[in-house]
mmCIF file of C-alpha atoms in Angstrom:
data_model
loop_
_atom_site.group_PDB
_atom_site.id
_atom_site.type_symbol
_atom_site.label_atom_id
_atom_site.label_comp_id
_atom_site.label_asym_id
_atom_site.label_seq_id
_atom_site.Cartn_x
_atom_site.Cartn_y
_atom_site.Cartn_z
ATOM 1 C CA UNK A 27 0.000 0.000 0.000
ATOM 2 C CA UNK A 28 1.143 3.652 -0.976
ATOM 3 C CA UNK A 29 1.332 5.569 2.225
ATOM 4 C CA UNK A 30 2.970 8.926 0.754
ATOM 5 C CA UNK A 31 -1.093 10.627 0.688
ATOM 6 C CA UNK A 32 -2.712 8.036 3.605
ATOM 7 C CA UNK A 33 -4.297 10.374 5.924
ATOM 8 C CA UNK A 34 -2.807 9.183 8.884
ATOM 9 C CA UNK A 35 0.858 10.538 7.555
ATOM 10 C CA UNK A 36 -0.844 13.996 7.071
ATOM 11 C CA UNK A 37 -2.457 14.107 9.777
ATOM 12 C CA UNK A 38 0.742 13.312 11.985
ATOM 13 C CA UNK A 39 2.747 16.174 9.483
ATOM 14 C CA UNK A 40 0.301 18.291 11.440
ATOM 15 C CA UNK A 41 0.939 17.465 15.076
ATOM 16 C CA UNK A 42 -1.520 15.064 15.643
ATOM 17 C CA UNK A 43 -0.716 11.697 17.821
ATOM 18 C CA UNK A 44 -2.533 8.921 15.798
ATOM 19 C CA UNK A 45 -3.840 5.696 17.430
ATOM 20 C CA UNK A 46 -5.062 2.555 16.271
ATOM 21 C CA UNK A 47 -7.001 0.587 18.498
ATOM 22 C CA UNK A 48 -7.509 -2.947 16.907
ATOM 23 C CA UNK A 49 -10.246 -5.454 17.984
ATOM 24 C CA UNK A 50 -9.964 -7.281 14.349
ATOM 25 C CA UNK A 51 -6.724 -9.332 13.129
ATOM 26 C CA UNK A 52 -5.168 -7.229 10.922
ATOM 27 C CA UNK A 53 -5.022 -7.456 7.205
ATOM 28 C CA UNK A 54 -2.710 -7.332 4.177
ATOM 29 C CA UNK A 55 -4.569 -4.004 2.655
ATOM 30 C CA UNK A 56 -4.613 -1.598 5.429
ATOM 31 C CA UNK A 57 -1.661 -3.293 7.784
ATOM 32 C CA UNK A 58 0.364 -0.092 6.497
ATOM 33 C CA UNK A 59 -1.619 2.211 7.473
ATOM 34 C CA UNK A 60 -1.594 0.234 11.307
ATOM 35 C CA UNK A 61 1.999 0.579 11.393
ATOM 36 C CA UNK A 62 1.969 4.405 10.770
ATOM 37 C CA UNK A 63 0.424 5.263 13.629
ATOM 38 C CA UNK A 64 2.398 6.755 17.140
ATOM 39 C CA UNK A 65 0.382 3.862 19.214
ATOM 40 C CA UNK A 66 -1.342 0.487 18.036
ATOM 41 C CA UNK A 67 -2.658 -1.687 20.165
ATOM 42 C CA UNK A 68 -4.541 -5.194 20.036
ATOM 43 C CA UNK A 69 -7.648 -5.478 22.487
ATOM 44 C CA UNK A 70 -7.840 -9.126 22.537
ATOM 45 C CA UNK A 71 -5.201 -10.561 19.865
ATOM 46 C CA UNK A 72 -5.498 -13.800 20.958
ATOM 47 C CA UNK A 73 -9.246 -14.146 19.096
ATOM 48 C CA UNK A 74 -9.761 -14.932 15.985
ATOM 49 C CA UNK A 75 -12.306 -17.073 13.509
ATOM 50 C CA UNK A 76 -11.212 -19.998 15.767
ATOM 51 C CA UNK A 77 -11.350 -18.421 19.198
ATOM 52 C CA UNK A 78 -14.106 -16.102 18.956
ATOM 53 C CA UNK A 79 -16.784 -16.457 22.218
ATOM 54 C CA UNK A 80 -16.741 -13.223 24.014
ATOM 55 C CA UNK A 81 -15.421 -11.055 21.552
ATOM 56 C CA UNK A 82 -16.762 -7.471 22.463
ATOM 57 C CA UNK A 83 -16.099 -3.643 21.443
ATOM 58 C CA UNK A 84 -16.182 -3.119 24.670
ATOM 59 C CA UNK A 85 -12.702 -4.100 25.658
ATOM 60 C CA UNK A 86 -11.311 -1.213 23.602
ATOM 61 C CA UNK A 87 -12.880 1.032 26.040
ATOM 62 C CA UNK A 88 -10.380 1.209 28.222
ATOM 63 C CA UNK A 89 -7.948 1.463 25.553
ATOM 64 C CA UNK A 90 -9.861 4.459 24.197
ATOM 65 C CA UNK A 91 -9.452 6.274 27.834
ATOM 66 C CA UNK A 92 -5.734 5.879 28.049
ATOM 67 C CA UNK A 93 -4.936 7.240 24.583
ATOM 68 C CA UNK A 94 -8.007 10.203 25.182
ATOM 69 C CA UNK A 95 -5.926 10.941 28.635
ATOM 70 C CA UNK A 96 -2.968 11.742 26.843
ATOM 71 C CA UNK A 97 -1.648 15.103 26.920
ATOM 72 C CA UNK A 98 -1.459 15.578 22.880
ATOM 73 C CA UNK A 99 -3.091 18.633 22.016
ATOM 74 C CA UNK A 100 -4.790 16.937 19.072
ATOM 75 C CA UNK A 101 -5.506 13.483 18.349
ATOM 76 C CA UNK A 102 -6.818 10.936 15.730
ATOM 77 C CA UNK A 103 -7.975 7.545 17.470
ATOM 78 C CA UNK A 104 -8.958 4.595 15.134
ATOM 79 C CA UNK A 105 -11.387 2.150 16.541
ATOM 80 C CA UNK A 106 -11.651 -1.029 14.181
ATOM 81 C CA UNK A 107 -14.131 -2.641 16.108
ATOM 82 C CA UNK A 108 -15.401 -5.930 15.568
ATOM 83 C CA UNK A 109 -18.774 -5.259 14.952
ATOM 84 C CA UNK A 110 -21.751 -7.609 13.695
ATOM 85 C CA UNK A 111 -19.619 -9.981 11.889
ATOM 86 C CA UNK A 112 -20.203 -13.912 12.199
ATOM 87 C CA UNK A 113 -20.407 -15.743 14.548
ATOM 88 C CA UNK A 114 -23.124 -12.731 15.459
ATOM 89 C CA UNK A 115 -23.460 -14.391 18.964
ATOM 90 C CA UNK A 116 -19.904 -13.560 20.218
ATOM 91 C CA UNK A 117 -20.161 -10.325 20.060
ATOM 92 C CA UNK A 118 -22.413 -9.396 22.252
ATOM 93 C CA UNK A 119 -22.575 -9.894 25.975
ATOM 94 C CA UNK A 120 -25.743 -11.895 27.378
ATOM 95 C CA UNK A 121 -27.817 -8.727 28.132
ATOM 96 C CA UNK A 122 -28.047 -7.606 25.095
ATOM 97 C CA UNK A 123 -29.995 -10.590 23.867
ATOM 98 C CA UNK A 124 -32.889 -8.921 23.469
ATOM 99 C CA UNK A 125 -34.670 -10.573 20.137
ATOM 100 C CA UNK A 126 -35.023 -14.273 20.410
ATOM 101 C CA UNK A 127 -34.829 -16.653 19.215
ATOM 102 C CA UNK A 128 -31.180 -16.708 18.084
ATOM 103 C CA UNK A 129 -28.660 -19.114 16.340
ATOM 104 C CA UNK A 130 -26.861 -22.037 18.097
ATOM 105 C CA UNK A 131 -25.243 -22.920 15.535
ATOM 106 C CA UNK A 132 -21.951 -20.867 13.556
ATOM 107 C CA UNK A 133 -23.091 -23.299 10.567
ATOM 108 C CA UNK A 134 -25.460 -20.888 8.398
ATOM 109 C CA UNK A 135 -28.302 -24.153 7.210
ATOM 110 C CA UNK A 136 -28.567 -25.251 10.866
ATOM 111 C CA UNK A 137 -30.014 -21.947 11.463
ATOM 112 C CA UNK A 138 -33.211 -20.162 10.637
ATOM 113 C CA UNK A 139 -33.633 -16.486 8.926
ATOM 114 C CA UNK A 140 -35.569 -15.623 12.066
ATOM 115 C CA UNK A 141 -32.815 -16.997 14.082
ATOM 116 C CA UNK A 142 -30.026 -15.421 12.287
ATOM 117 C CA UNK A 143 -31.846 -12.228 11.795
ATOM 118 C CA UNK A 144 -31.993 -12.130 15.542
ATOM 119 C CA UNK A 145 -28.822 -12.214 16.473
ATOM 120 C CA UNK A 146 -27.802 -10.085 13.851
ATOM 121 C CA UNK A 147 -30.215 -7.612 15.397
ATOM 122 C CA UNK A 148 -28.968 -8.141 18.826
ATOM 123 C CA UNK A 149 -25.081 -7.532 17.758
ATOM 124 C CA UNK A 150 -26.523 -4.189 16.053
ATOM 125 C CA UNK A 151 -28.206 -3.133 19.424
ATOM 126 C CA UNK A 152 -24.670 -3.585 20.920
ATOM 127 C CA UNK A 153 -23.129 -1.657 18.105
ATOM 128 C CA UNK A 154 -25.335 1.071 19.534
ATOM 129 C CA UNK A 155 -24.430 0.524 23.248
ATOM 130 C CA UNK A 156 -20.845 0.738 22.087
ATOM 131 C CA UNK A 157 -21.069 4.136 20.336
ATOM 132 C CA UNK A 158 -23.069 5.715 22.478
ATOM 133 C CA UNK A 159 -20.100 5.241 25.210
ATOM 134 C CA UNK A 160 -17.791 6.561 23.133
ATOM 135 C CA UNK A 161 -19.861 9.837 22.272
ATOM 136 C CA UNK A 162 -20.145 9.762 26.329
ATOM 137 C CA UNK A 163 -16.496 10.528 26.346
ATOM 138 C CA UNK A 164 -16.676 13.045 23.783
ATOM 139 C CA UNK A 165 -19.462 14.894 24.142
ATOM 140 C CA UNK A 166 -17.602 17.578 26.721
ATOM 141 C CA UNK A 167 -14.707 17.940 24.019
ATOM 142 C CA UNK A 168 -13.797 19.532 20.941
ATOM 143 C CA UNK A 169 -14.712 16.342 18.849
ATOM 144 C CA UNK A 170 -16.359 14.620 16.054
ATOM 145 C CA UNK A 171 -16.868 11.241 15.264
ATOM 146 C CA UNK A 172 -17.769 9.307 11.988
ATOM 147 C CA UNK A 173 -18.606 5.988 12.051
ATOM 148 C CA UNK A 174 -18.451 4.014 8.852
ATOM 149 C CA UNK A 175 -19.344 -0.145 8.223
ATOM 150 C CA UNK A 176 -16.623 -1.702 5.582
ATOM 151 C CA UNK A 177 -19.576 -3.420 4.061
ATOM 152 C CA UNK A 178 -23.425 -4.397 4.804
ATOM 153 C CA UNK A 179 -24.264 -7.637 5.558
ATOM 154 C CA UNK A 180 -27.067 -10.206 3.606
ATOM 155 C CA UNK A 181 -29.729 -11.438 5.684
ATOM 156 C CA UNK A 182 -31.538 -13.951 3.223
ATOM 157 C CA UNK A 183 -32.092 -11.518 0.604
ATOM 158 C CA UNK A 184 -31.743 -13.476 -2.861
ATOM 159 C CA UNK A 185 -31.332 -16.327 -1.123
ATOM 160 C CA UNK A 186 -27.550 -14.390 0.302
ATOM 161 C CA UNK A 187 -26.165 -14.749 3.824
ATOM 162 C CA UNK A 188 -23.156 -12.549 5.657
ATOM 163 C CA UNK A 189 -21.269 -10.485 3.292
ATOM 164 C CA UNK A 190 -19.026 -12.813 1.459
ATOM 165 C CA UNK A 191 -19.851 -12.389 -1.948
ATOM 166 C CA UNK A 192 -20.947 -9.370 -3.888
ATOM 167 C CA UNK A 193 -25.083 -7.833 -4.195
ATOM 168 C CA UNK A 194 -26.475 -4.856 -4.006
ATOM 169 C CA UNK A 195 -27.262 -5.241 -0.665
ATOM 170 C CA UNK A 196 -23.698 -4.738 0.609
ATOM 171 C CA UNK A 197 -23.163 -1.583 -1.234
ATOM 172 C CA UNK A 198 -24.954 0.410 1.385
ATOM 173 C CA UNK A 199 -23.008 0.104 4.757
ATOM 174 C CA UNK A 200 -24.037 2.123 7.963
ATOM 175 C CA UNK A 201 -22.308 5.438 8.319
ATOM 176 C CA UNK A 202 -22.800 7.886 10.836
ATOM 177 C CA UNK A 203 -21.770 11.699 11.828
ATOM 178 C CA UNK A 204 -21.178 13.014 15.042
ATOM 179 C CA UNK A 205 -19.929 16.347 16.399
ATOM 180 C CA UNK A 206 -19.816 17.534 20.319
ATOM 181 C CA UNK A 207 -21.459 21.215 20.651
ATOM 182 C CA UNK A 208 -17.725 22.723 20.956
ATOM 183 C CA UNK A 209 -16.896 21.447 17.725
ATOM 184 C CA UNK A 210 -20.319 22.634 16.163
ATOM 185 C CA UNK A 211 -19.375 26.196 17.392
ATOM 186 C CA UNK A 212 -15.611 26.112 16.166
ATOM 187 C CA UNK A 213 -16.947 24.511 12.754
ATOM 188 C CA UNK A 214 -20.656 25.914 11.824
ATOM 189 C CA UNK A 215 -20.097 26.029 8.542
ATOM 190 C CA UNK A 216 -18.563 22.766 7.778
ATOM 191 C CA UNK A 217 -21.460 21.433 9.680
ATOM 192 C CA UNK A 218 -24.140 23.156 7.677
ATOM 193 C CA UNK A 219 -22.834 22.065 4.831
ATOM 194 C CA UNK A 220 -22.628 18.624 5.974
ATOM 195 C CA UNK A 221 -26.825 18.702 6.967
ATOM 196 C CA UNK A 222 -27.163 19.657 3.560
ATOM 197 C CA UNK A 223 -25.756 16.715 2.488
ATOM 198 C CA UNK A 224 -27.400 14.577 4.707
ATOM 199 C CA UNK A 225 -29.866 12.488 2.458
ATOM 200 C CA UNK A 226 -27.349 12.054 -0.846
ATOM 201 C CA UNK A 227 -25.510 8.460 -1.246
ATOM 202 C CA UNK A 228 -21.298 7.937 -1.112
ATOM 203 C CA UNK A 229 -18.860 5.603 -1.386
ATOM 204 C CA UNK A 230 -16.995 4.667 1.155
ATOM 205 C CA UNK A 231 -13.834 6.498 0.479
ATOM 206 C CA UNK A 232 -15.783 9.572 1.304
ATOM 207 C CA UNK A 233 -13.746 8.786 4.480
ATOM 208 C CA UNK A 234 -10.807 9.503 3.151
ATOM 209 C CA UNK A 235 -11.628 12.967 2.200
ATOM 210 C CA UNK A 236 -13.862 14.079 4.898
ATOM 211 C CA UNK A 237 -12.262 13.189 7.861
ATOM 212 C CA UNK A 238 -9.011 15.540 6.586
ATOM 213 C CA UNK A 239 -11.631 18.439 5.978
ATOM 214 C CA UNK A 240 -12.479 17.894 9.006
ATOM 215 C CA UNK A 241 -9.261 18.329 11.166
ATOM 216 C CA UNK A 242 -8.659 20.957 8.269
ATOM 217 C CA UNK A 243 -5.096 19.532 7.523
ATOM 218 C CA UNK A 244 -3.677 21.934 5.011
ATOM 219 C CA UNK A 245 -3.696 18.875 1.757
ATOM 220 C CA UNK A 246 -4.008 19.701 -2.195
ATOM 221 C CA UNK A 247 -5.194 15.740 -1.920
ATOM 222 C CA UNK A 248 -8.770 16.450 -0.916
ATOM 223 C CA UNK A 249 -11.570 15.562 -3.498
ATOM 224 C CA UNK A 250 -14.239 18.133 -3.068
ATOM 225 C CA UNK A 251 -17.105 15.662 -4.605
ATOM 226 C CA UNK A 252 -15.921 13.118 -1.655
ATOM 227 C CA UNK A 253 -15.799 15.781 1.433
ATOM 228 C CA UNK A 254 -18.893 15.799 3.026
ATOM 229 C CA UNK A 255 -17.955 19.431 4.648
ATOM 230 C CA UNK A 256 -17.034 20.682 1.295
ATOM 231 C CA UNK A 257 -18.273 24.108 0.437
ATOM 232 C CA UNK A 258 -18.219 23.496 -3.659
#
């Protein structure tokens, strides 16, 4: 991978500390971009497709508070959070086994689409738990967050399952925008641009260019069509 543009070297040209905070093994297209960073660390690097029960987003929380503590002026944090992928079942604690039934089985055909659909559901409702914690710890600070799914996931349409292979129902992953009132203040018009914005479609290396608008780092690299503050 070409690091010269990635926007972790600009934004650490700028002063930043960058962290990476892993709860995923990492892999051969963005393991670069990993190894730029000041600080990467593994929450739980002993799971993996073969050791996977208990495997929550939750354990980076504590990783989150010692790199937030830090006494960089300005920071970039990576969370590459495990999310809702299979086995949907490990990653969410017990509590949050709130639709039922769910799948007792990792092997898809011993399963049913209410079943799987369940626990798909339920690993969602922790995704929620888990960002809303993180916002907790922002929400006092000059912040923003954007949250942004690699891929969606199948749930039986066409006959599809998971996400490996490629529909139309993938092509849509969850994305979100958050920004803590100091940051609204310091950045109105960014923001207003980005409500405008707020009902057209993206790809996902939107992320790329909007997250550099954002910490306005001073870059000729920035594709106006792809920044979602941009004021073209």
């Amino acid at each position: 991978a070409n690091t010269e543009h990635s926007f972790i070297t600009l934004f650490k040209s700028c002063g930043f500390h960058t962290s990476w905070l892993a709860n995923q093994d990492a892999a051969v297209t963005y393991y670069p971009f990993m190894m730029e960073c000041d600080t990467l660390i593994y929450a739980r690097p002993e799971k993996s497709v073969y050791t996977y029960s208990d495997w929550h987003d939750s354990d980076l929380f504590p990783l989150f508070d010692k790199i937030e503590n830090l006494q960089a002026e300005n920071k970039l944090i990576i969370l590459h959070t495990i999310g809702s992928h299979w086995y949907y079942n490990s990653h969410y604690p017990d509590e949050f086994k709130v639709y039922s039934p769910v799948t007792k089985s990792k092997i898809i055909s011993q399963n049913t689409s209410e079943e799987i659909i369940n626990s798909y559901d339920n690993s969602v409702l922790y995704t929620d738990y888990f960002i809303n914690n993180i916002i907790d710890r922002l929400k006092d600070k000059n912040a923003i967050l954007i949250y942004l799914s690699d891929h969606g996931e199948s749930l039986g349409e066409d006959g599809n399952w998971l996400h490996a292979s490629d529909n139309k129902y993938l092509r849509n992953p969850a994305s979100i925008v958050w920004y803590s009132d100091i940051y609204y203040t310091k950045n109105k018009q960014k923001i207003d641009k980005l409500y405008e914005r707020r009902e057209k479609r993206y790809r996902t290396d939107f992320l790329y260019h909007t997250i550099l608008s954002a910490a306005v780092i001073p870059t000729k690299v920035i594709d106006e069509s792809l920044n979602l503050f941009s004021e073209k």
